Coordinates of C-alpha atoms in Angstrom, one line a residue:
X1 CA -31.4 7.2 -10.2
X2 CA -29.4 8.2 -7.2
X3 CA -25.9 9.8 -7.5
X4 CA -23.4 6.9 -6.2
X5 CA -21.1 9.0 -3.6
X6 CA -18.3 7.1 -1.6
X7 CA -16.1 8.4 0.7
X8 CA -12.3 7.8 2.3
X9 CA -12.5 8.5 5.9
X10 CA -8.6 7.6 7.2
X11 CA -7.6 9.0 10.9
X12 CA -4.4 10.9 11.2
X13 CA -2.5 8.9 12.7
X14 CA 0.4 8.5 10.5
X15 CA 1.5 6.6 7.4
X16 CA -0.5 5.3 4.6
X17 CA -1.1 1.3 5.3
X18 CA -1.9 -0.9 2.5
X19 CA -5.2 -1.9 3.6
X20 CA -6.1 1.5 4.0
X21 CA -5.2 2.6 0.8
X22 CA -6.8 0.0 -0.9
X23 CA -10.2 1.0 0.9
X24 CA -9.8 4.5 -0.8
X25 CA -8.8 3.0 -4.3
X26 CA -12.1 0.2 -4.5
X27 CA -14.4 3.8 -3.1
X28 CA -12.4 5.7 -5.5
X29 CA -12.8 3.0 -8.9
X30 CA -16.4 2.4 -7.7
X31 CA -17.8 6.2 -7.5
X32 CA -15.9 6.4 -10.9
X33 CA -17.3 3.0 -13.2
X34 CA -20.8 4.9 -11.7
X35 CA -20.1 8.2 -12.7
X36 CA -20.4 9.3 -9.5
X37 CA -18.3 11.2 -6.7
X38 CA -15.5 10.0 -4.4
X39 CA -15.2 11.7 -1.2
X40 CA -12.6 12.7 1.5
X41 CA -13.2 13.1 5.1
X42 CA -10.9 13.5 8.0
X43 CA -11.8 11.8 11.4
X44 CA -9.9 13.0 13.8
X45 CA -11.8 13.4 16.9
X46 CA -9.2 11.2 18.7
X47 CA -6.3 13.6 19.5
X48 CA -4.3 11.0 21.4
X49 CA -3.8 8.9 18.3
X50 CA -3.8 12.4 15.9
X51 CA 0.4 12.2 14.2
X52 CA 1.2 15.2 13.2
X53 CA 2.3 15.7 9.3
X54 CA -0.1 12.8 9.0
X55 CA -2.9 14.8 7.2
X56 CA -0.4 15.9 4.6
X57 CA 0.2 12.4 4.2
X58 CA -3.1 11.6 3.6
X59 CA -3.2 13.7 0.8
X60 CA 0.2 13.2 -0.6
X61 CA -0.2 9.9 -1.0
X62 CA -3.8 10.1 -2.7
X63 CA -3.1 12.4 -5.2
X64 CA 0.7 10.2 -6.1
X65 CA -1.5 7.2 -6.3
X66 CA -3.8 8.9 -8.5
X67 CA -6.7 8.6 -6.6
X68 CA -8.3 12.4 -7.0
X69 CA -11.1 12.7 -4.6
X70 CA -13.7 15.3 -6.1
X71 CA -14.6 16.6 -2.6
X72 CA -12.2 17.4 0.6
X73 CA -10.8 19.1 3.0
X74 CA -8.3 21.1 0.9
X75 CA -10.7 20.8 -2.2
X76 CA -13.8 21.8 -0.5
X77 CA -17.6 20.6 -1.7
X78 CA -21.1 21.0 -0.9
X79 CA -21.1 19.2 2.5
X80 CA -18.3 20.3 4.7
X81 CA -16.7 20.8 6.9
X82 CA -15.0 17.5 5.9
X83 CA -13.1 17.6 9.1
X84 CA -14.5 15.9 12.1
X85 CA -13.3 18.3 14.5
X86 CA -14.7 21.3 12.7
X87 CA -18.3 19.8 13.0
X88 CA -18.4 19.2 16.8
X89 CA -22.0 21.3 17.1
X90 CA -23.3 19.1 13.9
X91 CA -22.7 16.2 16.4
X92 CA -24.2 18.0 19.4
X93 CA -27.1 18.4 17.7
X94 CA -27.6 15.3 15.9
X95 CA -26.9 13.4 19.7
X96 CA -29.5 15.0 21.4
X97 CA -32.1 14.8 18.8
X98 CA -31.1 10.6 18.9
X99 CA -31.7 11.1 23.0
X100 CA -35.3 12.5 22.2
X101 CA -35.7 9.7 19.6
X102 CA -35.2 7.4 22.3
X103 CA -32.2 5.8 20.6
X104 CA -29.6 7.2 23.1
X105 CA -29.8 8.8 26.5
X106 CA -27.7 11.4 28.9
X107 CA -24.9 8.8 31.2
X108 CA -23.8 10.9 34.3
X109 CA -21.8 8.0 35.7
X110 CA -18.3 8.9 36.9
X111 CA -14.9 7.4 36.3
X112 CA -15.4 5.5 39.6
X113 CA -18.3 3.6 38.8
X114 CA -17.5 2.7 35.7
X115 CA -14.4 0.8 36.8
X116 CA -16.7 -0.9 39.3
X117 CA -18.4 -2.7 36.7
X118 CA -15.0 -4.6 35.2
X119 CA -14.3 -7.8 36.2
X120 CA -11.0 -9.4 37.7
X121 CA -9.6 -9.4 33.9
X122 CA -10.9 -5.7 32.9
X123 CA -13.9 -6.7 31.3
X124 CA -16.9 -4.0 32.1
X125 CA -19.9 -3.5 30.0
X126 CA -22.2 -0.4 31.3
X127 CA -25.2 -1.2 32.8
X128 CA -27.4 0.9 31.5
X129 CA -28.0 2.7 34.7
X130 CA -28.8 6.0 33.7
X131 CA -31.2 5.0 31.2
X132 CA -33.8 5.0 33.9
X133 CA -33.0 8.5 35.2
X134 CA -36.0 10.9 35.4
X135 CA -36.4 13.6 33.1
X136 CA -36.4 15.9 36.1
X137 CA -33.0 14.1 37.3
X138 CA -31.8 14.7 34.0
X139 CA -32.4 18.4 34.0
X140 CA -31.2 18.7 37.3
X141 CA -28.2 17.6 36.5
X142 CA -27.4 19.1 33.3
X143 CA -28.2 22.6 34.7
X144 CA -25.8 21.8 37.8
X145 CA -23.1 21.6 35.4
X146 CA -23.0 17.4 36.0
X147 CA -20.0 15.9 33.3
X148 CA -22.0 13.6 31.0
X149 CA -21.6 11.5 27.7
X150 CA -24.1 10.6 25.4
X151 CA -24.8 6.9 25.5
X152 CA -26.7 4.5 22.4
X153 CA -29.6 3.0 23.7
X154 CA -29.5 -0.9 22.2
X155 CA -31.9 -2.9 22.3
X156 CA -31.3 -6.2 25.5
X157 CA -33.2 -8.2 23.2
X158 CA -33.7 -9.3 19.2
X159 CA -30.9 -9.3 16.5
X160 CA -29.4 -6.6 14.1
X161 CA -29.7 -8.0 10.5
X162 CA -28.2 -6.5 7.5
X163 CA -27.2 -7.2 3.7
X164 CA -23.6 -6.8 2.8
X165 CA -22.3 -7.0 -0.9
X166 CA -19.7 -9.2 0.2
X167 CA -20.4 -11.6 2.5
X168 CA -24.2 -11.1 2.5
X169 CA -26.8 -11.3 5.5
X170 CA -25.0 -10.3 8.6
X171 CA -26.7 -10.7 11.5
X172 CA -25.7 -9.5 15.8
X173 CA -27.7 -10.0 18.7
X174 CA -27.8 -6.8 20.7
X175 CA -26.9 -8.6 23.8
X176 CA -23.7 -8.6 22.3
X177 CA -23.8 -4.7 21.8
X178 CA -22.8 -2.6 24.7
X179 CA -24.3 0.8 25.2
X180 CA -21.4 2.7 23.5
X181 CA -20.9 6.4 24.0
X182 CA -21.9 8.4 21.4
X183 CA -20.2 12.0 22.7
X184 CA -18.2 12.1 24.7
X185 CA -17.7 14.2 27.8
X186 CA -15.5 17.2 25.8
X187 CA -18.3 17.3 23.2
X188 CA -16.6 15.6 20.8
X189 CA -18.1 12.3 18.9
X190 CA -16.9 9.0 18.7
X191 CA -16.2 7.3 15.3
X192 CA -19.4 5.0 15.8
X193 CA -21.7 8.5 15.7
X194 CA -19.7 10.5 13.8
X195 CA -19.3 8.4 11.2
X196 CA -23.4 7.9 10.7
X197 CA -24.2 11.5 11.1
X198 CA -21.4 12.2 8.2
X199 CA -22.3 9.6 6.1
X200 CA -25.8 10.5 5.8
X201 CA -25.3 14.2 6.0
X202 CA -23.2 13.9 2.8
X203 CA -25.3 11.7 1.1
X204 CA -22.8 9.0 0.9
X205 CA -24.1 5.6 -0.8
X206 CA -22.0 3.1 -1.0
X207 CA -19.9 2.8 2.2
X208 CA -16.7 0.5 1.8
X209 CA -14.9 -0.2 4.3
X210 CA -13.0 -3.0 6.2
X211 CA -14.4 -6.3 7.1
X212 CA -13.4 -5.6 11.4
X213 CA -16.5 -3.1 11.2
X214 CA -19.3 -6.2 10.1
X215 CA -20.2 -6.3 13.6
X216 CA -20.6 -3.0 14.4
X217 CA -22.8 -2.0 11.6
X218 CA -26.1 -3.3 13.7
X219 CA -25.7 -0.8 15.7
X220 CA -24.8 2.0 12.8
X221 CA -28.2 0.7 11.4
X222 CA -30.2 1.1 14.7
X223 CA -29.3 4.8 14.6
X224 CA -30.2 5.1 10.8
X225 CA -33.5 3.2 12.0
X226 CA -34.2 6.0 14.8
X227 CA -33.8 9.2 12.6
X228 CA -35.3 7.8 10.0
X229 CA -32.7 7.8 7.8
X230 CA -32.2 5.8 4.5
X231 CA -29.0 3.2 5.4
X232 CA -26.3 2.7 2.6
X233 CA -25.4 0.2 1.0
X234 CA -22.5 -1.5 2.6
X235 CA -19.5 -3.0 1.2
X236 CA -16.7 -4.7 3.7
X237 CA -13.4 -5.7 2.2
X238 CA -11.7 -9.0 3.7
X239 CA -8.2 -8.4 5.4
X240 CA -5.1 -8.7 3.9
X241 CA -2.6 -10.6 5.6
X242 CA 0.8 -11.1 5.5
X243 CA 0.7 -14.9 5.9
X244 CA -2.0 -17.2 6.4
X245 CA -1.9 -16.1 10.1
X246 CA -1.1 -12.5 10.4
X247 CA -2.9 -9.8 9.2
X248 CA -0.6 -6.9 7.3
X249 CA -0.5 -4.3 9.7
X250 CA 1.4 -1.0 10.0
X251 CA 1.5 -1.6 13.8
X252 CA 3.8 -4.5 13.1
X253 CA 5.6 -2.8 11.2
X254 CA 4.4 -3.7 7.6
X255 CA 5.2 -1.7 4.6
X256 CA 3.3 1.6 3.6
X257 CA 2.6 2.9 0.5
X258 CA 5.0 5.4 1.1
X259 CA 7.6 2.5 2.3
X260 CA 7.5 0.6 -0.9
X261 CA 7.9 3.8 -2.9
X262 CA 11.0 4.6 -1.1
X263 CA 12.0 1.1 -2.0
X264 CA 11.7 1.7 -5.7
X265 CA 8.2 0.3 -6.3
X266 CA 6.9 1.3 -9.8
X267 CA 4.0 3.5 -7.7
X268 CA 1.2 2.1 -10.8
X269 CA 2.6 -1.0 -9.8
X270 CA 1.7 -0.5 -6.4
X271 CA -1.9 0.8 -7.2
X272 CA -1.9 -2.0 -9.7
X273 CA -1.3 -4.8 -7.4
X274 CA -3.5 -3.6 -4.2
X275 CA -6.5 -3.1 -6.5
X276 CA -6.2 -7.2 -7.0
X277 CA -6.2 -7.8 -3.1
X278 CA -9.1 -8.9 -2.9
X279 CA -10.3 -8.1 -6.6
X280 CA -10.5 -10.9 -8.9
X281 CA -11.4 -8.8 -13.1
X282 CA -13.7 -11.0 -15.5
X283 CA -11.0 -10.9 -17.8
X284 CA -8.1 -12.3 -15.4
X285 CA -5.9 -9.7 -16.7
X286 CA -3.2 -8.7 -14.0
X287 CA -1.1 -5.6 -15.0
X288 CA -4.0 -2.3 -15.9
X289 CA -3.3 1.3 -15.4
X290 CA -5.6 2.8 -13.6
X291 CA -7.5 3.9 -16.3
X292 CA -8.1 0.1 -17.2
X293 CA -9.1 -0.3 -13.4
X294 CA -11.8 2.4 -13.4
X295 CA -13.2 0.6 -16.4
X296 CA -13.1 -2.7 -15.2
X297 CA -13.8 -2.5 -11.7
X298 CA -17.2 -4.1 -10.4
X299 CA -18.3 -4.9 -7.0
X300 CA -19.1 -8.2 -8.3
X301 CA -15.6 -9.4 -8.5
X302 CA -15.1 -8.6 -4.9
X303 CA -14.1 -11.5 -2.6
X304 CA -14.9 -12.6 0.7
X305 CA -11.6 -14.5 1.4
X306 CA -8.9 -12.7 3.2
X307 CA -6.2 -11.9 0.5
X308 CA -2.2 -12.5 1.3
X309 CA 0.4 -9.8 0.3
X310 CA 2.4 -11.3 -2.3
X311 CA 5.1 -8.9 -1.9
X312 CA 7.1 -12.0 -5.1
X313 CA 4.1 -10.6 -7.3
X314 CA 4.4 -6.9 -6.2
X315 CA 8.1 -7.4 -7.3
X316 CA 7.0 -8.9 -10.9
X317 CA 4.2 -6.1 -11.8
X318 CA 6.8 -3.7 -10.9
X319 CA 9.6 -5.2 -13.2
X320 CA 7.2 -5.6 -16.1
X321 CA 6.1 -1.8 -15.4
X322 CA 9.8 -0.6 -15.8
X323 CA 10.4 -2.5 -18.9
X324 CA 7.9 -1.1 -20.5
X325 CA 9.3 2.7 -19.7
X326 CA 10.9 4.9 -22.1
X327 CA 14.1 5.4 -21.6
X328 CA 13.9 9.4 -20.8
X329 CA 10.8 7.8 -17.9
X330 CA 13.2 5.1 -16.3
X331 CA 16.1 7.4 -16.4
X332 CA 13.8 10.0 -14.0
X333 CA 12.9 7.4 -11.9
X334 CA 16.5 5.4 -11.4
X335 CA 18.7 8.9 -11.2
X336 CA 18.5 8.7 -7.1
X337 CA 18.6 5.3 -6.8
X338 CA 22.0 5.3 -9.2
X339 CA 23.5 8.1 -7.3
X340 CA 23.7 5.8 -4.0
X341 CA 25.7 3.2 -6.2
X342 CA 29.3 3.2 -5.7
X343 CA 29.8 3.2 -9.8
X344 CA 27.9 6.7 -9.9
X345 CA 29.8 9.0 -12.2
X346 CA 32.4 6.8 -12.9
X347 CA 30.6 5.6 -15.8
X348 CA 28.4 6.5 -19.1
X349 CA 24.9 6.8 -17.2
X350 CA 23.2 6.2 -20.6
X351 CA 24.9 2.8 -20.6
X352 CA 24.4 1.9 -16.9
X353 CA 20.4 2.7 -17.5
X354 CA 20.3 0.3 -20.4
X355 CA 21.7 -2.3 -19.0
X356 CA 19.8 -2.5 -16.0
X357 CA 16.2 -1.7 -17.1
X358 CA 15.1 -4.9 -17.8
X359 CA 17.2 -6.4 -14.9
X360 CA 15.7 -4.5 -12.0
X361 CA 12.4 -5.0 -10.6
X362 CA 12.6 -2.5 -7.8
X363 CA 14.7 0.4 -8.5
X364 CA 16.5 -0.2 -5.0
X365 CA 18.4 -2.9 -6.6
X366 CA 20.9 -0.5 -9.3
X367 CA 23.0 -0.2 -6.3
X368 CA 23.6 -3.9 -6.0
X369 CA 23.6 -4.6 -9.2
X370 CA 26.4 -2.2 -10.2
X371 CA 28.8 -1.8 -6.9
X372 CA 30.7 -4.7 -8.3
X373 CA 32.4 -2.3 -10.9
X374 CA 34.5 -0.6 -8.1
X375 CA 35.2 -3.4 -6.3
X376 CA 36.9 -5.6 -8.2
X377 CA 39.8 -7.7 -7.2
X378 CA 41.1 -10.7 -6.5
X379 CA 39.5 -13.5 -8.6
X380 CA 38.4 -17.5 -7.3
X381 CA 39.9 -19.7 -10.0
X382 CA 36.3 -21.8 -9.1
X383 CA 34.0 -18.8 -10.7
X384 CA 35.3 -19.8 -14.3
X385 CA 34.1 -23.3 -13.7
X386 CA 30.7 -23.8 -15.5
X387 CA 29.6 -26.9 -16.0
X388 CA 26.8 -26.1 -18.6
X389 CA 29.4 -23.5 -20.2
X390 CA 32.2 -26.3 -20.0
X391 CA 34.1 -24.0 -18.8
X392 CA 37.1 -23.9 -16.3
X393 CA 40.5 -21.8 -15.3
X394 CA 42.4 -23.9 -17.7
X395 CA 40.2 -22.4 -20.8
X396 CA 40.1 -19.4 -19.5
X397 CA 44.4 -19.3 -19.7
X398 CA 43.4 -20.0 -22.9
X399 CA 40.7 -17.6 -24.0
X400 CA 42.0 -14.8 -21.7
X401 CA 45.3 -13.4 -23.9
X402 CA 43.5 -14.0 -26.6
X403 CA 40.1 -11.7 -25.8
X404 CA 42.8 -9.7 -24.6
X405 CA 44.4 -8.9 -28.0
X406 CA 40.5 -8.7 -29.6
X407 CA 39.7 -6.6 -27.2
X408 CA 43.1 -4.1 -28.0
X409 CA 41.9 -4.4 -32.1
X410 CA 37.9 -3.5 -31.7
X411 CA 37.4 -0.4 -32.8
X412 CA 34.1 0.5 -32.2
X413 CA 33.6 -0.6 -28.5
X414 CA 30.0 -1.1 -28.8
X415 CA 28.1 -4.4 -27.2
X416 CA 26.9 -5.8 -30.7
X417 CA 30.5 -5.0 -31.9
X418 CA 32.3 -6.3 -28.9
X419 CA 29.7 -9.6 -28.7
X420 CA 30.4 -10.0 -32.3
X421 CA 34.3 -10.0 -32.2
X422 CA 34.3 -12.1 -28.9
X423 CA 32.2 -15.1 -31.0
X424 CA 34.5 -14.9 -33.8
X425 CA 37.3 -15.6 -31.1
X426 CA 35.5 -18.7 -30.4
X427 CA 35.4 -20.1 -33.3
X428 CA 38.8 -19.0 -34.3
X429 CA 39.9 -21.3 -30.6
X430 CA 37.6 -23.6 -31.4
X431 CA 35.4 -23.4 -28.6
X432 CA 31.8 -22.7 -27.8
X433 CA 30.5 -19.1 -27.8
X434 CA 29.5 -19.5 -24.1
X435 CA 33.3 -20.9 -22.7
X436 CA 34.7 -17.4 -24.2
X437 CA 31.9 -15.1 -22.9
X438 CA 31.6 -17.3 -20.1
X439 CA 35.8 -16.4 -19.1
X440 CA 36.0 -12.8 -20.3
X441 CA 32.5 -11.7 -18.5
X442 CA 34.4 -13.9 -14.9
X443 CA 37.7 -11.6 -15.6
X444 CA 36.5 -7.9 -16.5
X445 CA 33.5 -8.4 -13.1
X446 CA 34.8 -11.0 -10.8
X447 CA 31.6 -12.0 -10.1
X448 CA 29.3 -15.1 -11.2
X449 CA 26.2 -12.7 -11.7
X450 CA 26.0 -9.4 -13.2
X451 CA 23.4 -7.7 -15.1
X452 CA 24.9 -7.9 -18.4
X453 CA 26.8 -10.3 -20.4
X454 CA 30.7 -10.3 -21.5
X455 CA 29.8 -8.1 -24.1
X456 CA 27.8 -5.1 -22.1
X457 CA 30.2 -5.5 -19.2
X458 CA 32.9 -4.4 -21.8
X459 CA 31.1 -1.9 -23.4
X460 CA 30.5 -0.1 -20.3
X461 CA 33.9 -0.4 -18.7
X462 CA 35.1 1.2 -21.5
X463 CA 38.3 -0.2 -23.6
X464 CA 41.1 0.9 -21.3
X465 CA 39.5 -0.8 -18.3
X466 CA 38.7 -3.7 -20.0
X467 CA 42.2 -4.5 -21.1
X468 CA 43.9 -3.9 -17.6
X469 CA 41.3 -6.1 -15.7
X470 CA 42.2 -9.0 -18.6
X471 CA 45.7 -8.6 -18.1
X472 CA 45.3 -9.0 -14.2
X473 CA 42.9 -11.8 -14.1
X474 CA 45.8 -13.3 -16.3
X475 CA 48.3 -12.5 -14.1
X476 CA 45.9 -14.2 -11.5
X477 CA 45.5 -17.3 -13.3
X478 CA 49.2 -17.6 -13.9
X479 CA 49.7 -17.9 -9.9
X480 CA 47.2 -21.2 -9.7

């Protein structure tokens, strides 16, 4: 049985999109449920879209994803160069045997008369002129030096048919096929021959790849058909969209991988979530390492319906990802999110982590959650009204003093200490646990949400804070 090989081949031209990463993670899990090999391959034989840094990129953001390609560039293998641009006389080679195959032919037209054949709105398709040059006109002119490009020769009549995985038969007529260019007039290739050449050259198998491409892959096959060559077995992925009418996109500015990172994304999460975009497991199980993806992926759970970006869900897998950290693992990760709070150093980091690790589902949120502490100040009598609480500014003048001297007597100013004292002050008032906590967590934060109760809050202002903020939320209350 045949070795299944895959391949990732991104251009250079910037950031890692979502879409495109998950077309490298479904190659990537496929080529490894086979036991076979995952390929890297750089196309970038358009230098007007070529980024610079963007190669680094590529492979940045494979190898933090966790996606380890067994050939590459910067890896090397059996069939390189895996660089387009390093393998411009493989092309050369390859076009001219298709010209002698009859499935392409020289195009000498010039920039002039190929604007001649647009319409009023820009619309041109090339006439296949030069297909009926002689092959003494064509030697002619290639020994006078004449510019040319290599033209595909399709078919005017009968229909391009193929099986997809996906969305199964796919079928073109080739009157709606122009005669692309092949190479182009530096000797470089466009994607639609490069592409073909590479894939069969490095014995790839499987090729997956988005589903904008259905369409052109008649035309991939009629050059497969003309050398001879075995065709792969395709696979086309349905778009994800951002809504139900726009397709996630980094042109419109949609996040990257690298963007959600920065964010404070749980990067498993990330994997986690794009491997289900368009991915449904047998088992309907929604958080899996990757390890649990490369063991339950299957081309058989692959949908044809676009898939929308959740970002809600992202948010979720990400939160449940952090909970389940150790401590010393979320502590790595939050550190440079903390240090942009206003509350970093100011307070025992141990507690701040503790407090908000199962409160945070992005890591970009410590910040917000914890800025309160140095801004506290003048209270709303409203915030102490809680109607499920029963609570109001005329308990808390109540409860206040008298957390205040509990406070002052707890030795141990520890949360299960402090919670435990604060209850026993409710029953000595005669109130409900949640009217005290309810008061003393409104005076020591000033705010209606924070990420801990009364209790926590205390513990990690510390005693002497805690008993100044009481007294001045008193003081407060005593002016209403």
């Amino acid at each position: 049985m045949k070795e299944v090989r895959t391949r990732f081949a991104p251009s250079p031209t910037g950031y890692m999109h979502i879409g495109n990463l998950r077309t490298a993670l479904y190659g990537y899990l496929y080529a490894k449920k086979e036991g076979g090999k995952f390929i890297l391959r750089l196309e970038d034989t358009d230098a007007k879209r070529y980024v610079e840094d963007a190669v680094q990129i590529i492979y940045d953001t494979l190898r933090d994803a966790g996606i380890v390609y067994d050939e590459g560039p910067d890896v090397g293998g059996d069939f390189g160069p895996y660089v387009q641009s390093e393998r411009a006389a493989i092309y050369k080679k390859y076009a001219e045997e298709l010209v002698r195959l009859g499935g392409a032919y020289y195009c000498f037209c010039d920039k002039e008369r190929i604007e001649s054949l647009k319409d009023e709105n820009g619309v041109g398709r090339y006439d296949k002129h030069c297909l009926h040059l002689s092959e003494e006109e064509i030697a002619e002119k290639l020994a006078a030096g004449v510019p040319y490009v290599i033209r595909q020769n399709v078919p005017e009549e009968g229909t391009g048919s193929y099986e997809d995985l996906v969305y199964g038969k796919v079928s073109v007529d080739f009157k709606d096929i122009e005669d692309g260019i092949l190479l182009k007039s530096d000797g470089m290739p466009t994607y639609n021959f490069a592409n073909v050449v590479d894939d069969h050259l490095m014995g790839i198998t499987h090729v997956i790849r988005g589903s904008e491409y259905l369409s052109s892959t008649p035309k991939y096959n009629l050059m497969y058909d003309a050398f001879g060559w075995e065709r792969p077995v395709y696979i086309h992925l349905p778009p994800i969209m951002k809504n139900a009418h726009e397709k996630l996109s980094k042109r419109n500015g949609d996040a990257s991988y690298q963007d959600l990172v920065a964010k404070g994304y749980v990067k498993q999460a990330i994997v986690n979530y794009i491997a289900l975009l368009g991915w449904s497991p047998k088992s309907n199980t929604e958080k899996m390492t990757l390890k649990e993806l490369e063991e339950n992926f299957s081309l058989s759970g692959l949908n044809k319906s676009p898939a929308i970006f959740d970002e809600a869900k992202l948010r979720w897998l990400s939160g449940e990802y952090l909970k389940e950290m150790s401590e010393e693992e979320f502590a790595a990760l939050a550190m440079p999110f903390l240090k942009k709070s206003k509350a970093f150093g100011k307070y025992d980091t141990d507690k701040i982590f503790k407090i908000v690790k199962t409160r945070v589902d992005i890591l970009e949120e410590i910040p917000a959650k914890l800025d309160f502490l140095e801004e506290y100040g003048e209270i709303d009598p409203a915030l102490y009204f809680n109607k499920k609480m029963k609570s109001d500014a005329e308990i808390a003048k109540t409860v206040l003093p008298a957390a205040a001297e509990t406070l002052a007597g707890t030795e141990k100013f520890e949360n299960a200490a402090l919670y435990a004292a604060l209850v026993e002050l409710a029953a000595k008032l005669g109130m409900k646990n949640g009217q005290v906590l309810w008061c003393v967590r409104i005076a020591l934060t000033a705010r209606e949400n924070t990420p801990g109760g009364a209790s926590e809050m205390a513990e990690l202002l510390g005693k002497q804070r805690c008993l100044e903020r009481l007294a001045a939320a008193q003081r407060q209350l005593e002016r209403t």
